[in-house]
Coordinates of C-alpha atoms in Angstrom, one line a residue:
M1 CA -96.4 107.2 -157.5
S2 CA -92.7 107.0 -156.7
Q3 CA -91.8 105.3 -153.5
S4 CA -89.0 107.8 -152.9
D5 CA -91.2 110.9 -152.8
T6 CA -89.9 113.0 -149.9
R7 CA -93.3 113.9 -148.3
T8 CA -96.3 111.9 -147.3
R9 CA -99.6 113.0 -148.8
A10 CA -101.9 110.2 -147.7
A11 CA -105.0 112.2 -148.5
I12 CA -103.9 113.0 -152.0
E13 CA -104.5 110.6 -154.9
L14 CA -102.5 111.5 -158.0
P15 CA -104.3 111.5 -161.3
V16 CA -103.4 108.6 -163.5
Y17 CA -101.5 110.8 -166.0
M18 CA -99.2 112.0 -163.2
R19 CA -98.4 108.7 -161.7
R20 CA -94.9 107.3 -162.2
N21 CA -92.8 104.4 -161.1
E22 CA -89.5 106.4 -161.1
F23 CA -89.0 106.9 -164.9
E24 CA -92.0 104.8 -166.0
P25 CA -95.6 106.0 -166.4
V26 CA -97.8 103.6 -164.5
P27 CA -99.3 100.6 -166.4
E28 CA -102.8 102.0 -166.0
L29 CA -101.9 104.9 -168.3
A30 CA -100.7 102.6 -171.0
A31 CA -103.8 100.5 -170.6
L32 CA -105.9 103.6 -171.1
R33 CA -104.0 104.5 -174.3
D34 CA -104.0 101.0 -175.7
G35 CA -107.6 100.3 -174.8
P36 CA -110.3 103.0 -174.7
R37 CA -107.9 105.7 -176.1
V38 CA -109.9 108.6 -174.7
A39 CA -111.4 108.3 -171.2
R40 CA -112.8 110.4 -168.3
V41 CA -110.3 110.9 -165.5
R42 CA -110.2 113.0 -162.3
T43 CA -107.5 115.8 -162.4
A44 CA -105.4 117.2 -159.6
F45 CA -107.7 120.2 -159.8
G46 CA -110.6 118.0 -158.7
I47 CA -112.5 118.1 -161.9
D48 CA -113.3 115.4 -164.4
V49 CA -111.8 115.7 -167.9
W50 CA -111.3 113.7 -171.1
A51 CA -107.8 112.3 -171.1
V52 CA -106.3 112.0 -174.6
T53 CA -103.4 109.5 -174.7
R54 CA -102.4 108.4 -178.2
H55 CA -99.7 110.3 -180.1
E56 CA -101.9 110.9 -183.1
D57 CA -104.8 112.2 -181.1
V58 CA -102.7 114.5 -178.9
R59 CA -101.2 116.1 -182.1
T60 CA -104.7 116.6 -183.4
V61 CA -105.9 118.3 -180.2
L62 CA -102.8 120.5 -179.9
S63 CA -103.0 121.5 -183.6
D64 CA -106.6 122.8 -183.4
A65 CA -106.9 125.9 -181.2
T66 CA -110.3 126.7 -182.7
T67 CA -112.0 123.5 -181.4
F68 CA -109.9 123.1 -178.2
S69 CA -109.6 126.5 -176.4
N70 CA -106.9 127.4 -174.0
T71 CA -108.7 130.6 -173.0
L72 CA -111.8 128.8 -171.9
G73 CA -109.8 125.9 -170.4
L74 CA -107.8 128.1 -168.0
A75 CA -110.8 130.2 -167.1
R76 CA -112.5 127.1 -165.7
M77 CA -109.7 126.1 -163.4
A78 CA -110.7 125.7 -159.8
M79 CA -107.9 128.0 -158.8
M80 CA -109.9 130.9 -160.3
D81 CA -113.4 130.0 -159.3
D82 CA -114.1 132.7 -156.8
L83 CA -112.2 135.5 -158.5
S84 CA -113.8 138.5 -160.0
D85 CA -113.6 139.1 -163.7
E86 CA -111.0 141.8 -163.1
E87 CA -108.9 139.6 -160.9
R88 CA -109.0 136.8 -163.4
A89 CA -107.9 139.1 -166.2
R90 CA -105.0 140.3 -164.1
M91 CA -103.8 136.8 -163.3
R92 CA -104.0 135.7 -166.9
A93 CA -102.5 138.8 -168.5
G94 CA -99.4 138.0 -170.5
N95 CA -99.6 134.3 -170.0
L96 CA -99.4 132.9 -173.5
L97 CA -100.8 129.5 -172.3
A98 CA -104.0 131.2 -171.3
F99 CA -105.0 132.6 -174.7
D100 CA -106.1 131.5 -178.2
P101 CA -105.5 133.5 -181.4
P102 CA -105.6 136.3 -182.1
E103 CA -104.5 137.4 -178.6
H104 CA -102.0 134.6 -178.3
T105 CA -100.6 135.5 -181.7
R106 CA -100.2 139.1 -180.7
L107 CA -98.2 138.2 -177.5
R108 CA -96.1 135.5 -179.1
R109 CA -95.1 137.6 -182.1
M110 CA -93.3 140.0 -179.8
L111 CA -91.3 137.3 -178.1
T112 CA -90.5 134.9 -181.0
P113 CA -87.5 136.9 -182.4
E114 CA -85.7 136.6 -179.0
F115 CA -86.0 132.8 -179.0
T116 CA -84.8 131.9 -182.4
I117 CA -82.0 129.4 -182.8
R118 CA -79.8 132.1 -184.1
R119 CA -80.4 134.3 -181.1
M120 CA -79.9 131.4 -178.7
R121 CA -76.5 130.7 -180.3
R122 CA -75.3 134.1 -179.1
L123 CA -75.9 132.8 -175.5
E124 CA -73.8 129.7 -176.0
P125 CA -70.4 131.0 -174.8
R126 CA -72.1 132.3 -171.6
I127 CA -74.0 129.1 -171.0
R128 CA -70.7 127.2 -171.3
E129 CA -69.2 129.5 -168.7
I130 CA -72.0 129.0 -166.3
V131 CA -71.9 125.2 -166.7
D132 CA -68.1 125.2 -166.2
E133 CA -68.3 127.5 -163.2
H134 CA -70.7 125.2 -161.4
L135 CA -68.7 122.1 -162.3
D136 CA -65.6 123.8 -160.8
V137 CA -67.5 124.4 -157.6
M138 CA -68.6 120.8 -157.4
A139 CA -65.1 119.6 -158.0
A140 CA -63.6 121.9 -155.4
K141 CA -66.2 120.9 -152.8
G142 CA -65.8 117.2 -153.5
P143 CA -68.2 114.3 -153.3
P144 CA -70.9 113.6 -152.4
S145 CA -72.9 116.3 -154.1
D146 CA -76.6 116.9 -154.5
L147 CA -76.7 117.2 -158.2
V148 CA -80.1 119.0 -158.1
A149 CA -78.9 121.8 -155.7
D150 CA -75.4 122.1 -157.0
F151 CA -75.9 121.8 -160.8
A152 CA -79.3 120.9 -162.3
L153 CA -81.2 123.8 -160.7
P154 CA -78.7 126.7 -160.5
V155 CA -77.4 126.4 -164.1
P156 CA -80.8 127.1 -165.9
S157 CA -81.8 129.5 -163.1
L158 CA -78.8 131.6 -163.7
V159 CA -79.3 131.5 -167.5
I160 CA -82.9 132.6 -167.4
C161 CA -82.1 135.3 -164.8
E162 CA -79.5 136.8 -167.0
L163 CA -81.7 136.5 -170.1
L164 CA -84.7 138.2 -168.4
G165 CA -82.9 140.6 -166.2
V166 CA -83.9 139.0 -162.9
P167 CA -81.4 139.5 -160.0
Y168 CA -79.8 136.1 -159.4
A169 CA -79.6 137.1 -155.7
D170 CA -83.4 136.6 -155.7
R171 CA -83.2 133.0 -156.9
D172 CA -83.9 131.3 -153.5
A173 CA -87.2 133.3 -153.1
F174 CA -88.5 132.7 -156.7
Q175 CA -87.4 129.1 -156.7
R176 CA -89.3 128.5 -153.4
R177 CA -92.4 130.2 -154.8
T178 CA -92.2 128.2 -158.0
G179 CA -91.9 125.0 -156.1
L180 CA -95.1 125.8 -154.1
L181 CA -97.0 127.1 -157.1
L182 CA -96.4 123.8 -159.0
D183 CA -97.1 121.5 -156.1
M184 CA -100.4 119.9 -156.8
S185 CA -100.8 118.6 -153.2
L186 CA -101.1 122.1 -151.7
P187 CA -104.5 123.7 -151.2
M188 CA -105.7 125.9 -154.0
A189 CA -105.8 128.9 -151.7
E190 CA -102.1 128.4 -150.8
R191 CA -101.1 128.1 -154.4
R192 CA -103.1 131.1 -155.5
R193 CA -101.5 133.2 -152.7
V194 CA -98.1 132.2 -153.9
G195 CA -99.1 133.0 -157.5
L196 CA -100.1 136.5 -156.4
E197 CA -96.7 136.9 -154.5
S198 CA -94.9 135.9 -157.7
R199 CA -96.9 138.5 -159.7
E200 CA -96.1 141.2 -157.1
Y201 CA -92.4 140.3 -157.4
M202 CA -92.4 140.5 -161.2
A203 CA -94.3 143.8 -161.0
T204 CA -91.3 145.3 -159.1
L205 CA -89.0 144.2 -161.9
V206 CA -91.3 145.6 -164.5
T207 CA -91.4 149.0 -162.7
R208 CA -87.6 148.9 -162.6
A209 CA -87.3 148.0 -166.3
Q210 CA -89.7 150.8 -167.3
A211 CA -87.6 153.3 -165.4
D212 CA -84.3 152.1 -166.8
P213 CA -84.7 149.4 -169.5
G214 CA -81.5 147.3 -169.8
E215 CA -80.3 145.0 -172.6
D216 CA -82.1 142.0 -171.2
L217 CA -85.4 140.6 -172.5
L218 CA -87.6 142.5 -170.1
G219 CA -85.8 145.7 -171.1
M220 CA -86.2 144.9 -174.7
L221 CA -90.0 144.4 -174.3
V222 CA -90.3 147.7 -172.5
R223 CA -88.3 149.6 -175.2
E224 CA -89.7 148.0 -178.3
H225 CA -93.3 147.0 -177.2
G226 CA -93.9 149.3 -174.2
D227 CA -96.9 150.9 -176.0
D228 CA -98.4 147.6 -177.0
L229 CA -98.1 145.7 -173.7
S230 CA -99.9 146.7 -170.5
F231 CA -98.1 146.6 -167.2
D232 CA -99.9 143.4 -166.2
E233 CA -99.0 141.8 -169.5
L234 CA -95.3 142.6 -169.0
A235 CA -95.4 141.1 -165.5
G236 CA -97.3 138.0 -166.8
I237 CA -94.8 137.3 -169.6
A238 CA -91.9 137.7 -167.3
S239 CA -93.5 135.3 -164.7
L240 CA -94.2 132.6 -167.3
L241 CA -90.7 132.8 -168.8
L242 CA -89.1 132.7 -165.4
V243 CA -91.0 129.7 -164.1
A244 CA -90.8 127.8 -167.4
G245 CA -87.2 128.8 -168.0
H246 CA -85.6 127.2 -165.0
E247 CA -88.1 124.6 -163.7
T248 CA -88.3 122.4 -166.8
T249 CA -84.7 122.4 -167.8
S250 CA -83.5 121.8 -164.3
N251 CA -85.7 118.7 -163.9
M252 CA -84.5 117.4 -167.3
L253 CA -80.9 117.8 -166.2
G254 CA -81.4 116.0 -162.9
L255 CA -83.7 113.2 -164.1
G256 CA -81.8 112.8 -167.4
T257 CA -78.5 112.4 -165.6
L258 CA -80.0 109.7 -163.3
A259 CA -81.5 107.9 -166.4
L260 CA -78.1 107.9 -168.0
L261 CA -76.4 106.6 -164.9
R262 CA -78.8 103.7 -164.8
H263 CA -78.1 103.0 -168.5
P264 CA -74.3 103.1 -168.6
D265 CA -74.1 102.1 -172.2
Q266 CA -76.2 105.1 -173.2
L267 CA -74.2 107.3 -170.9
A268 CA -71.0 106.3 -172.6
I269 CA -72.4 107.4 -176.0
V270 CA -73.4 110.8 -174.7
R271 CA -70.1 111.3 -172.9
D272 CA -67.8 110.1 -175.7
D273 CA -69.4 111.1 -179.0
P274 CA -70.1 114.8 -179.6
A275 CA -72.3 113.9 -182.6
A276 CA -74.5 111.8 -180.4
V277 CA -75.5 114.5 -177.9
E278 CA -78.2 116.2 -180.0
P279 CA -80.2 113.0 -180.7
A280 CA -79.6 111.9 -177.1
V281 CA -81.3 115.1 -175.8
E282 CA -84.3 114.4 -178.0
E283 CA -84.6 110.8 -176.8
L284 CA -84.4 111.9 -173.2
L285 CA -87.1 114.5 -173.7
R286 CA -89.3 111.8 -175.2
W287 CA -88.6 109.0 -172.8
L288 CA -88.8 111.2 -169.6
S289 CA -91.7 113.5 -170.7
I290 CA -91.3 115.6 -167.5
V291 CA -94.4 117.7 -168.3
H292 CA -97.3 115.4 -167.4
S293 CA -99.9 117.1 -169.6
G294 CA -100.7 119.9 -171.9
T295 CA -102.8 122.8 -170.6
M296 CA -106.4 122.1 -170.0
K297 CA -108.6 122.9 -173.1
T298 CA -112.3 123.4 -173.5
T299 CA -114.2 122.2 -176.6
T300 CA -116.0 125.0 -178.4
V301 CA -118.2 122.7 -180.4
D302 CA -119.4 119.1 -180.3
T303 CA -116.4 117.1 -181.6
E304 CA -114.8 113.6 -181.7
I305 CA -111.4 112.3 -180.7
G306 CA -110.4 108.7 -181.5
G307 CA -114.0 107.8 -182.1
V308 CA -115.2 109.1 -178.8
A309 CA -117.8 111.9 -178.8
I310 CA -116.8 115.0 -176.8
P311 CA -119.6 117.5 -176.1
K312 CA -119.2 121.2 -176.5
G313 CA -118.0 122.8 -173.2
D314 CA -116.2 119.7 -171.9
T315 CA -112.5 119.9 -170.8
V316 CA -109.8 117.9 -172.6
M317 CA -106.3 117.1 -171.3
C318 CA -103.4 115.6 -173.2
A319 CA -101.4 112.9 -171.4
L320 CA -97.9 113.5 -172.8
P321 CA -96.0 110.6 -171.2
A322 CA -98.5 108.2 -172.8
A323 CA -98.4 109.8 -176.2
N324 CA -94.6 109.9 -176.2
R325 CA -94.5 106.2 -175.5
D326 CA -97.2 105.2 -178.0
P327 CA -96.1 102.1 -179.9
A328 CA -98.0 103.4 -182.9
S329 CA -95.6 106.3 -183.2
I330 CA -92.3 104.8 -182.3
D331 CA -90.8 101.3 -182.2
D332 CA -90.1 99.8 -178.8
P333 CA -91.1 103.0 -177.0
E334 CA -90.3 101.8 -173.5
R335 CA -86.6 101.4 -174.3
L336 CA -84.2 104.4 -173.8
D337 CA -82.2 104.6 -177.0
V338 CA -80.2 107.8 -177.3
T339 CA -79.1 107.0 -180.8
R340 CA -82.5 107.4 -182.4
G341 CA -83.3 111.1 -181.5
A342 CA -87.1 111.0 -181.8
I343 CA -87.7 114.5 -183.2
G344 CA -91.5 113.8 -183.5
H345 CA -91.9 113.7 -179.7
L346 CA -94.4 116.0 -177.9
A347 CA -92.3 116.9 -174.8
F348 CA -92.4 120.6 -175.9
G349 CA -96.0 120.4 -177.0
H350 CA -97.2 120.9 -180.6
G351 CA -98.9 123.5 -182.7
I352 CA -99.2 127.2 -181.8
H353 CA -98.4 126.6 -178.1
H354 CA -95.2 124.7 -178.9
C355 CA -92.7 125.7 -176.2
L356 CA -91.2 129.1 -177.0
G357 CA -88.1 128.3 -175.1
A358 CA -87.3 125.0 -176.7
P359 CA -84.2 126.2 -178.5
L360 CA -82.8 127.5 -175.2
A361 CA -83.6 124.3 -173.3
R362 CA -82.1 122.2 -176.0
M363 CA -78.9 124.3 -176.0
E364 CA -78.5 124.1 -172.2
M365 CA -78.9 120.3 -172.3
R366 CA -76.6 119.8 -175.2
I367 CA -73.9 121.7 -173.3
A368 CA -74.6 120.5 -169.7
F369 CA -74.9 116.7 -170.1
P370 CA -71.6 116.0 -171.9
A371 CA -69.7 118.6 -169.8
L372 CA -70.9 117.0 -166.6
L373 CA -70.1 113.4 -167.7
R374 CA -66.7 114.3 -169.0
R375 CA -65.7 116.3 -165.9
F376 CA -66.7 113.4 -163.7
P377 CA -66.1 110.2 -165.7
T378 CA -66.7 108.1 -162.7
L379 CA -70.0 109.8 -161.7
A380 CA -72.3 107.5 -159.8
E381 CA -75.5 107.9 -157.8
V382 CA -75.4 107.3 -154.1
P383 CA -77.6 104.2 -153.6
G384 CA -81.0 105.0 -152.1
A385 CA -80.5 108.8 -152.2
A386 CA -82.6 109.7 -155.2
A387 CA -85.9 111.4 -154.3
F388 CA -88.5 111.9 -157.0
R389 CA -91.0 114.7 -157.1
S390 CA -94.3 113.1 -157.9
F391 CA -96.8 115.8 -156.9
H392 CA -95.5 118.6 -159.2
V393 CA -96.8 119.8 -162.5
V394 CA -93.2 119.2 -163.8
Y395 CA -91.9 115.8 -162.8
G396 CA -88.3 115.5 -161.6
M397 CA -86.0 115.1 -158.7
A398 CA -86.2 116.7 -155.3
R399 CA -82.7 115.5 -154.4
M400 CA -80.1 113.4 -156.2
E401 CA -76.9 112.6 -154.4
V402 CA -73.9 111.6 -156.6
T403 CA -70.3 110.7 -156.0
W404 CA -67.2 110.3 -158.3

């Protein structure tokens, strides 16, 4: 656990796959990967699961939705234990991560055309405007600046708000809810309450879109798939995209910038060589692995992973930081090397649940990192002011003061 976490949670013990020493997964996680390979661990949900840690094994699990079920995995989460079947169905509706084929296939097919690389390129001029506008504000205000609050969080938030049709004026409220929803140290009842609040908010946006569908993604879904998607499914899709669309990219921008500042030779490459930016983004994704684990999965049959027998009905979890630093899959995995661009990483997952928004996230990072570093060539962290968020589903920075 990072020593700079901003809150004390003495009663909480982080699962081994969530523990970090700043950028580094704890040695116990590497020992699990390099030793038993697959082992029982206690999760943040308070249940014991099989942790899969090697790159090859994680790819196998993520590739096989028949043996490793997302639908059954989510249904067994402690957060949903005391809900009725109807309440569970409403909470899961539209959440692609909560389903296996064919239901997953049906939902994803409607969204995939909007997240192709070609479609994302249409957004590039607007993303550049958003990045430049926030850099202008930072420059006008002057140092020091909290890079999280002033740049890393608002840029992807504004992008996803415009893409979905979410009022940007509501960002403080939905960012607060997202932060609480992903904070594993909070009681389950509190996180579930926030989840229901989020659903209610998205329901108001769906109602508005159904009455007057705009040119945004939510409006498109209403116009083109309004007869195929229920009200709850529309709200669930919008909720998932809103949370995933700003939370992951914002933490990559904050944590990635700090990583580059602490590796000035790597920073210079990203700042000075436009051709180096794309592979640098891939290496940062691999090296940081901000999503601790894939979604929980339940085995549908007796199976085996890495020579370990896993009974039918057990829960399996993939430890992505361990897999992305597996020496069997990449040379010298502990070293940050932005020139290698490890495309085979698992930061966006793998298989049918590979992150739908990966093209958008990559574009935002390819634009934002060099723009920031070129605008402020003397950018530096304020010593002792970096605060890491250890207890969240998505690892990152709570605060990061910089000067120039």
